[in-house]
Every structure is written in C-alpha cells, then in structure tokens.
PDB file of C-alpha atoms in Angstrom:
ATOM      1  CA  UNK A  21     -77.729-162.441-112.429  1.00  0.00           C
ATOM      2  CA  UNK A  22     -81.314-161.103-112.668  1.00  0.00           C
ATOM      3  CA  UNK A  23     -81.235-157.415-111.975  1.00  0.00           C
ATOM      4  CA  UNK A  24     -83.385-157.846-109.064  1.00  0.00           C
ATOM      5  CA  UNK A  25     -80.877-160.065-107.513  1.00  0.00           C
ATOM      6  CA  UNK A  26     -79.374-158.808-104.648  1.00  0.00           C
ATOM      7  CA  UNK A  27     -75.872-161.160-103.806  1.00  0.00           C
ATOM      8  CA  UNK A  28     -73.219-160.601-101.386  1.00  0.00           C
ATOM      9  CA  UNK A  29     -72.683-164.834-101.208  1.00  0.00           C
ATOM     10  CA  UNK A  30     -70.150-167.383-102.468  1.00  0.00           C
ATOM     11  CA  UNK A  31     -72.214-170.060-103.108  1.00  0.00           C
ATOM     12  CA  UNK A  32     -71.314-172.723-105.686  1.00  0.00           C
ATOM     13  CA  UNK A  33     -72.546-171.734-109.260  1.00  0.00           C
ATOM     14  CA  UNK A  34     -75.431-174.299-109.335  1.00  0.00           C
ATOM     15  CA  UNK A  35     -76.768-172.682-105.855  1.00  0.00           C
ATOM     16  CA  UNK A  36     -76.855-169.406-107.161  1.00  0.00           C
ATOM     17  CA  UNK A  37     -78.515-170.217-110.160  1.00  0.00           C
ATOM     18  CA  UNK A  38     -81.357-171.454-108.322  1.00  0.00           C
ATOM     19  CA  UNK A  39     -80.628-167.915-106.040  1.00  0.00           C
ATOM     20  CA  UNK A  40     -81.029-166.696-109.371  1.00  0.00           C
ATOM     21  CA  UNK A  41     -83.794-168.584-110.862  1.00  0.00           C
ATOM     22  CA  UNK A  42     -86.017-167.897-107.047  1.00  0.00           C
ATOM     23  CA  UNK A  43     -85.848-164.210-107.749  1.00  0.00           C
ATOM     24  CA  UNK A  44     -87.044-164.497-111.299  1.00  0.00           C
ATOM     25  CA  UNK A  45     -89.997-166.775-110.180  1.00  0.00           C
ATOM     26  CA  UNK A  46     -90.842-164.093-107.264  1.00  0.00           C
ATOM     27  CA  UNK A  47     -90.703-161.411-110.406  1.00  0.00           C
ATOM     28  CA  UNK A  48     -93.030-163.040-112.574  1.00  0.00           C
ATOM     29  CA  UNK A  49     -95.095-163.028-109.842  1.00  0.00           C
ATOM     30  CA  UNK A  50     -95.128-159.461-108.834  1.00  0.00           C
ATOM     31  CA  UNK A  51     -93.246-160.334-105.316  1.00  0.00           C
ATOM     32  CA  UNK A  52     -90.006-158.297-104.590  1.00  0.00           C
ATOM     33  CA  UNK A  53     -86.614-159.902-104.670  1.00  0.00           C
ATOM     34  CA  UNK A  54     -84.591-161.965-101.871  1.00  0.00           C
ATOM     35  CA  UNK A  55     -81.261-161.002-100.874  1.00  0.00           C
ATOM     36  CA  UNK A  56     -78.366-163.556-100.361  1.00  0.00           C
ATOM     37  CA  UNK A  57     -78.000-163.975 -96.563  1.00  0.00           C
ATOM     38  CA  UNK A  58     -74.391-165.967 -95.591  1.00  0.00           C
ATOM     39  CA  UNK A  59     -75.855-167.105 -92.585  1.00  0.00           C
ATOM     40  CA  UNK A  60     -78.751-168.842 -94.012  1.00  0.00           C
ATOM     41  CA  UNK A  61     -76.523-170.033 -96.885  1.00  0.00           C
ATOM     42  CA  UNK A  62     -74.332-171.749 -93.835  1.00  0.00           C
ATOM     43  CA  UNK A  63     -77.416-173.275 -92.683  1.00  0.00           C
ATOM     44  CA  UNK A  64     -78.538-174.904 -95.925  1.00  0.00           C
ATOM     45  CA  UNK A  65     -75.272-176.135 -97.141  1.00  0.00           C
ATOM     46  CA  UNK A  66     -74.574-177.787 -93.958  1.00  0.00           C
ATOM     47  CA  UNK A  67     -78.385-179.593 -93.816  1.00  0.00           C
ATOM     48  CA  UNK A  68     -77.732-180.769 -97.230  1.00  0.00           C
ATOM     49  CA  UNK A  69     -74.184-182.073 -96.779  1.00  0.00           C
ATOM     50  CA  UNK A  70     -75.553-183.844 -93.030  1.00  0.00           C
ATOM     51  CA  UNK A  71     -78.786-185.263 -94.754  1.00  0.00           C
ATOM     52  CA  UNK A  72     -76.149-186.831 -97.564  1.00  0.00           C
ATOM     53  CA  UNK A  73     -73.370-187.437 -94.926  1.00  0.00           C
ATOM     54  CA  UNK A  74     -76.014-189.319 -92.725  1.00  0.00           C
ATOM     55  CA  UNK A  75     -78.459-190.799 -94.856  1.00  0.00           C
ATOM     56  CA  UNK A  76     -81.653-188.884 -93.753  1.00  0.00           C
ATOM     57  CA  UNK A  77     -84.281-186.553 -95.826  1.00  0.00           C
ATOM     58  CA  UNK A  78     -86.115-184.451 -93.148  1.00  0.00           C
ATOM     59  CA  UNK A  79     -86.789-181.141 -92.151  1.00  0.00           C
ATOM     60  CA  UNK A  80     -85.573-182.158 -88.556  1.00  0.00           C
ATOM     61  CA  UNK A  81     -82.309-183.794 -88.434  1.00  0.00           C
ATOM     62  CA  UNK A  82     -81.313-186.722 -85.623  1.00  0.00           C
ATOM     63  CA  UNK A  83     -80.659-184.938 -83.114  1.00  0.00           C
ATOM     64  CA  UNK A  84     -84.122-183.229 -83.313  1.00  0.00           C
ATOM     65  CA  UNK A  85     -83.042-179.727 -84.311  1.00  0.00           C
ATOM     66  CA  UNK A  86     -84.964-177.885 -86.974  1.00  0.00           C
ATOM     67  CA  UNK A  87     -84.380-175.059 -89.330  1.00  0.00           C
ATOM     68  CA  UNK A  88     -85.010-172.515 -86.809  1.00  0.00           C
ATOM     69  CA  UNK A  89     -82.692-174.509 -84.050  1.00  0.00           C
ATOM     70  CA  UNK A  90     -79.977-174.589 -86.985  1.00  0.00           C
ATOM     71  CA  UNK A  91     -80.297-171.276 -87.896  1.00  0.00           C
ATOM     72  CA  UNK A  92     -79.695-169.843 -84.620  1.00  0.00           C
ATOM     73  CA  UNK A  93     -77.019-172.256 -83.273  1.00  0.00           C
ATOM     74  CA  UNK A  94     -76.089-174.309 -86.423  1.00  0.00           C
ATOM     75  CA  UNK A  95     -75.587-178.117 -85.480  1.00  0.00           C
ATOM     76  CA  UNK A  96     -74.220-178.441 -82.135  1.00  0.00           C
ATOM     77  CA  UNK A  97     -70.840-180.381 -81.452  1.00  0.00           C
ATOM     78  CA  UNK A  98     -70.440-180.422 -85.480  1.00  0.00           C
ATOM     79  CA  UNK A  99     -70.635-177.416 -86.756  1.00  0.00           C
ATOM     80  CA  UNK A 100     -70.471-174.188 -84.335  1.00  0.00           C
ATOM     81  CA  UNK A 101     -72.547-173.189 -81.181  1.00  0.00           C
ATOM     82  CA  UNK A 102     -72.274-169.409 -81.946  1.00  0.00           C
ATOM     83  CA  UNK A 103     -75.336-168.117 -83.625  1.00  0.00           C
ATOM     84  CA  UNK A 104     -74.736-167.707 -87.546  1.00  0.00           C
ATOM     85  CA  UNK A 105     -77.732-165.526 -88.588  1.00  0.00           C
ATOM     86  CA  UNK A 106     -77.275-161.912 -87.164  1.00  0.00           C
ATOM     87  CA  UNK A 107     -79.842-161.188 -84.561  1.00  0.00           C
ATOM     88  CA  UNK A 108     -81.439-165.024 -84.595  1.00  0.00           C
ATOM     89  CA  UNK A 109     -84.253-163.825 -82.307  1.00  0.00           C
ATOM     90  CA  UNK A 110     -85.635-161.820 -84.639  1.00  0.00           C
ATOM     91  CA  UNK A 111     -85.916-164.013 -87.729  1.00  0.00           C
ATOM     92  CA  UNK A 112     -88.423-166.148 -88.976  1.00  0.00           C
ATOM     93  CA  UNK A 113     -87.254-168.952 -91.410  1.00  0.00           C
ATOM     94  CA  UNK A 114     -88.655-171.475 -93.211  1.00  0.00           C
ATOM     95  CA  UNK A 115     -87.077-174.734 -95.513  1.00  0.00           C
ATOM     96  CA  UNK A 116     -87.146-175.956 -98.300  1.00  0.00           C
ATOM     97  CA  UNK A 117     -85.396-179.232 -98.951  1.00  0.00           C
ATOM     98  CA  UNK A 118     -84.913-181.707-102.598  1.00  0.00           C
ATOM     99  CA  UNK A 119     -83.445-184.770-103.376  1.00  0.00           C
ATOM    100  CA  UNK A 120     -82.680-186.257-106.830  1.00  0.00           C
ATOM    101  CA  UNK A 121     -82.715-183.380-108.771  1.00  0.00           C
ATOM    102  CA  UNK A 122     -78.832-182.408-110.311  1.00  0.00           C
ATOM    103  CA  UNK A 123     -79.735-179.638-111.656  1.00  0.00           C
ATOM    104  CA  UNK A 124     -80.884-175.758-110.828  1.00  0.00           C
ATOM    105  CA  UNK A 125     -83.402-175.903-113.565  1.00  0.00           C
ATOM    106  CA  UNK A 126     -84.918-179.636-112.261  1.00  0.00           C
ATOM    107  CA  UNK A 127     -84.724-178.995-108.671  1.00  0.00           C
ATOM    108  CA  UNK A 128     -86.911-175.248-109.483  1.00  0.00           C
ATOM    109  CA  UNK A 129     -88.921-177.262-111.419  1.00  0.00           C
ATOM    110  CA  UNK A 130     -89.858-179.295-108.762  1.00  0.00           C
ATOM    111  CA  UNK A 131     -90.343-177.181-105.813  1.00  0.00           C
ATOM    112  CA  UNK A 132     -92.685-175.074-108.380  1.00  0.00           C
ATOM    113  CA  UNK A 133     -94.523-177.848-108.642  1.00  0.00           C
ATOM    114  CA  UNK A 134     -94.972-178.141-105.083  1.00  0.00           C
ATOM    115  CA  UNK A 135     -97.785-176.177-103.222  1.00  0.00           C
ATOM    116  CA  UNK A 136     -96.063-175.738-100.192  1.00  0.00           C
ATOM    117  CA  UNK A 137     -92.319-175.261-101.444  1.00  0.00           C
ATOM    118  CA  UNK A 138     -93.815-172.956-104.461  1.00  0.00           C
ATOM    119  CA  UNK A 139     -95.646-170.578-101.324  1.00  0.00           C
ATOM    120  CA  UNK A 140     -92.192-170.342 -99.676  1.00  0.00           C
ATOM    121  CA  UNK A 141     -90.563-169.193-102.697  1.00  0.00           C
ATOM    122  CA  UNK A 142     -93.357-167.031-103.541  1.00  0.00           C
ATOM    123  CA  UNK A 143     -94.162-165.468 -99.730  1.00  0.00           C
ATOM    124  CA  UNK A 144     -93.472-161.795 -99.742  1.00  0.00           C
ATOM    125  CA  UNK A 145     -92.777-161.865 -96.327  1.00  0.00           C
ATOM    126  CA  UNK A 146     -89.763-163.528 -96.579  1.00  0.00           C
ATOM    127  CA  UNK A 147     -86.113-161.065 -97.609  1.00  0.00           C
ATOM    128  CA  UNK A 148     -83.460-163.218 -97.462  1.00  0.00           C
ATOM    129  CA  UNK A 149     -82.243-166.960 -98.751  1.00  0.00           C
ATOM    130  CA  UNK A 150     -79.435-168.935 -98.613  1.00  0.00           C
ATOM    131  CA  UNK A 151     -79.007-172.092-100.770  1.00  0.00           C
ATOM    132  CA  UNK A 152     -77.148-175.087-100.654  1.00  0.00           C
ATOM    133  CA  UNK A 153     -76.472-178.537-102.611  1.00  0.00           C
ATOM    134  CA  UNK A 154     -74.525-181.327-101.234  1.00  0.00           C
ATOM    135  CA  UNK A 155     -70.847-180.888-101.998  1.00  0.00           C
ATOM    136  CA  UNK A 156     -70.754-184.962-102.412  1.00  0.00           C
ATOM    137  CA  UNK A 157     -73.387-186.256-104.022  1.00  0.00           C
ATOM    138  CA  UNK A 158     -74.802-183.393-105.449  1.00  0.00           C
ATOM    139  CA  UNK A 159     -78.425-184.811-105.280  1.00  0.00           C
ATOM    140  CA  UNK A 160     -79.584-183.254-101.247  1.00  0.00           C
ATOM    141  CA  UNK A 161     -80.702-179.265-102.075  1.00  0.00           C
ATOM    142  CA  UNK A 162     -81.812-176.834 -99.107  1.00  0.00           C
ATOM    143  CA  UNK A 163     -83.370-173.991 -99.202  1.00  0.00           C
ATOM    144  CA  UNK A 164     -83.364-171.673 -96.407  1.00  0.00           C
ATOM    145  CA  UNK A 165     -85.803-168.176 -96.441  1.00  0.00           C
ATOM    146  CA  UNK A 166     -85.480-165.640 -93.550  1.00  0.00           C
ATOM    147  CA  UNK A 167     -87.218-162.274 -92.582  1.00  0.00           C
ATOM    148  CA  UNK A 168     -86.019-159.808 -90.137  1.00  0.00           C
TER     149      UNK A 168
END
C-alpha cells in the first residue's frame, strides 16, 4: 500500500490496487490522499455487478437511480433501502465507471486518459472512494468518490 493510503476496506485485491494506484496518481500530483469508505465501496461493487448482471453501461441504471440515489439508499427492492453512506445528506459523490479493462493497471490507464474521469481522481475536494469490479465477468469497474 502507498503510505498515503488510508484503508479500513475488504475489497478484492484488484480493487484495491486501483485504491492504491488512485492515491499514487493524486500524489504525483500534489493532491492529498483518499480514504477507503465501505459505504461507497458497497455502492460501486453493486453498480458494477448490476451493469454486468443486466447488460447496461450507464451512470444511471434502469430504474433511473444515479450515484447519488445509490449512495444514499443503494438499489431499492435489490439491494437494501437503509442508507449505506453515514450521514448521506451531507455527501457529495461523483462516478466513475469502465468496461473492458481486466486489469488495475489498464483500467487506471484509461480513466487517466480521460479528462473527465482523470479530474475526479485528481479533485481535491473529494476524501473518500470505494471501488468495485464485477465479481463475474470481471470487465464492469466503478468508481465511487465522496466528500463530507
């Protein structure tokens, strides 16, 4: 783990080598370190595994709900209604989300390549993360950034 790392999360080992690699990328760039937030870990993994599970790539998922609807309800009817980020009121979030890549080091590749997913990673307002890869096909990634 970098030493700026700050992890408190289970993640898989892929998704917290991209927690990893996101915190080295902020370093290099003179922009503090993220900490590992379960809740928005929760979120991600479960937008991955329902964009896999359902065959969609969006920010928004069928039913309409968002990353801010997710994060402070999850997905209603399949996952919980209780809110899974502490306080959701008083967090912003924003997403990142991948498909195709296998790999930490491709799918950081790519989002570094991307204006808008390299300014997410890169925004010093944001403190916390959560990351998470499809458990089936290994191909959907999420990235979910939170201040509060």
């Amino acid at each position: 783990m970098n030493a700026g790392s700050v992890v408190d999360g289970d993640g898989n080992p892929d998704e917290m080598e991209v927690f990893d690699m996101v915190n080295t990328e902020r370093a290099k760039a003179g922009v503090g370190p993220l900490a590992w937030c379960d809740g928005l870990y929760a979120c991600a993994k479960a937008h991955s595994n329902d964009m896999c599970e359902r065959g969609f790539f969006d920010h928004t998922n069928p039913e309409g709900e968002g990353p801010s609807e997710r994060a402070q309800y999850g997905h209603a009817g399949r996952f919980t209604f209780a809110p899974i980020v502490p306080d959701p009121y008083s967090w912003g979030v924003a997403e990142n989300i991948a498909y195709g890549y296998t790999t930490p080091a491709e799918v950081m590749n790519g989002w570094m390549n991307s204006s808008g997913h390299r300014a997410n990673i890169l925004n010093g307002s944001y403190t916390h993360i959560g990351v998470g890869q499809c458990d089936g096909c290994l191909r959907h990634w999420t990235q979910n950034f939170g201040t509060r």
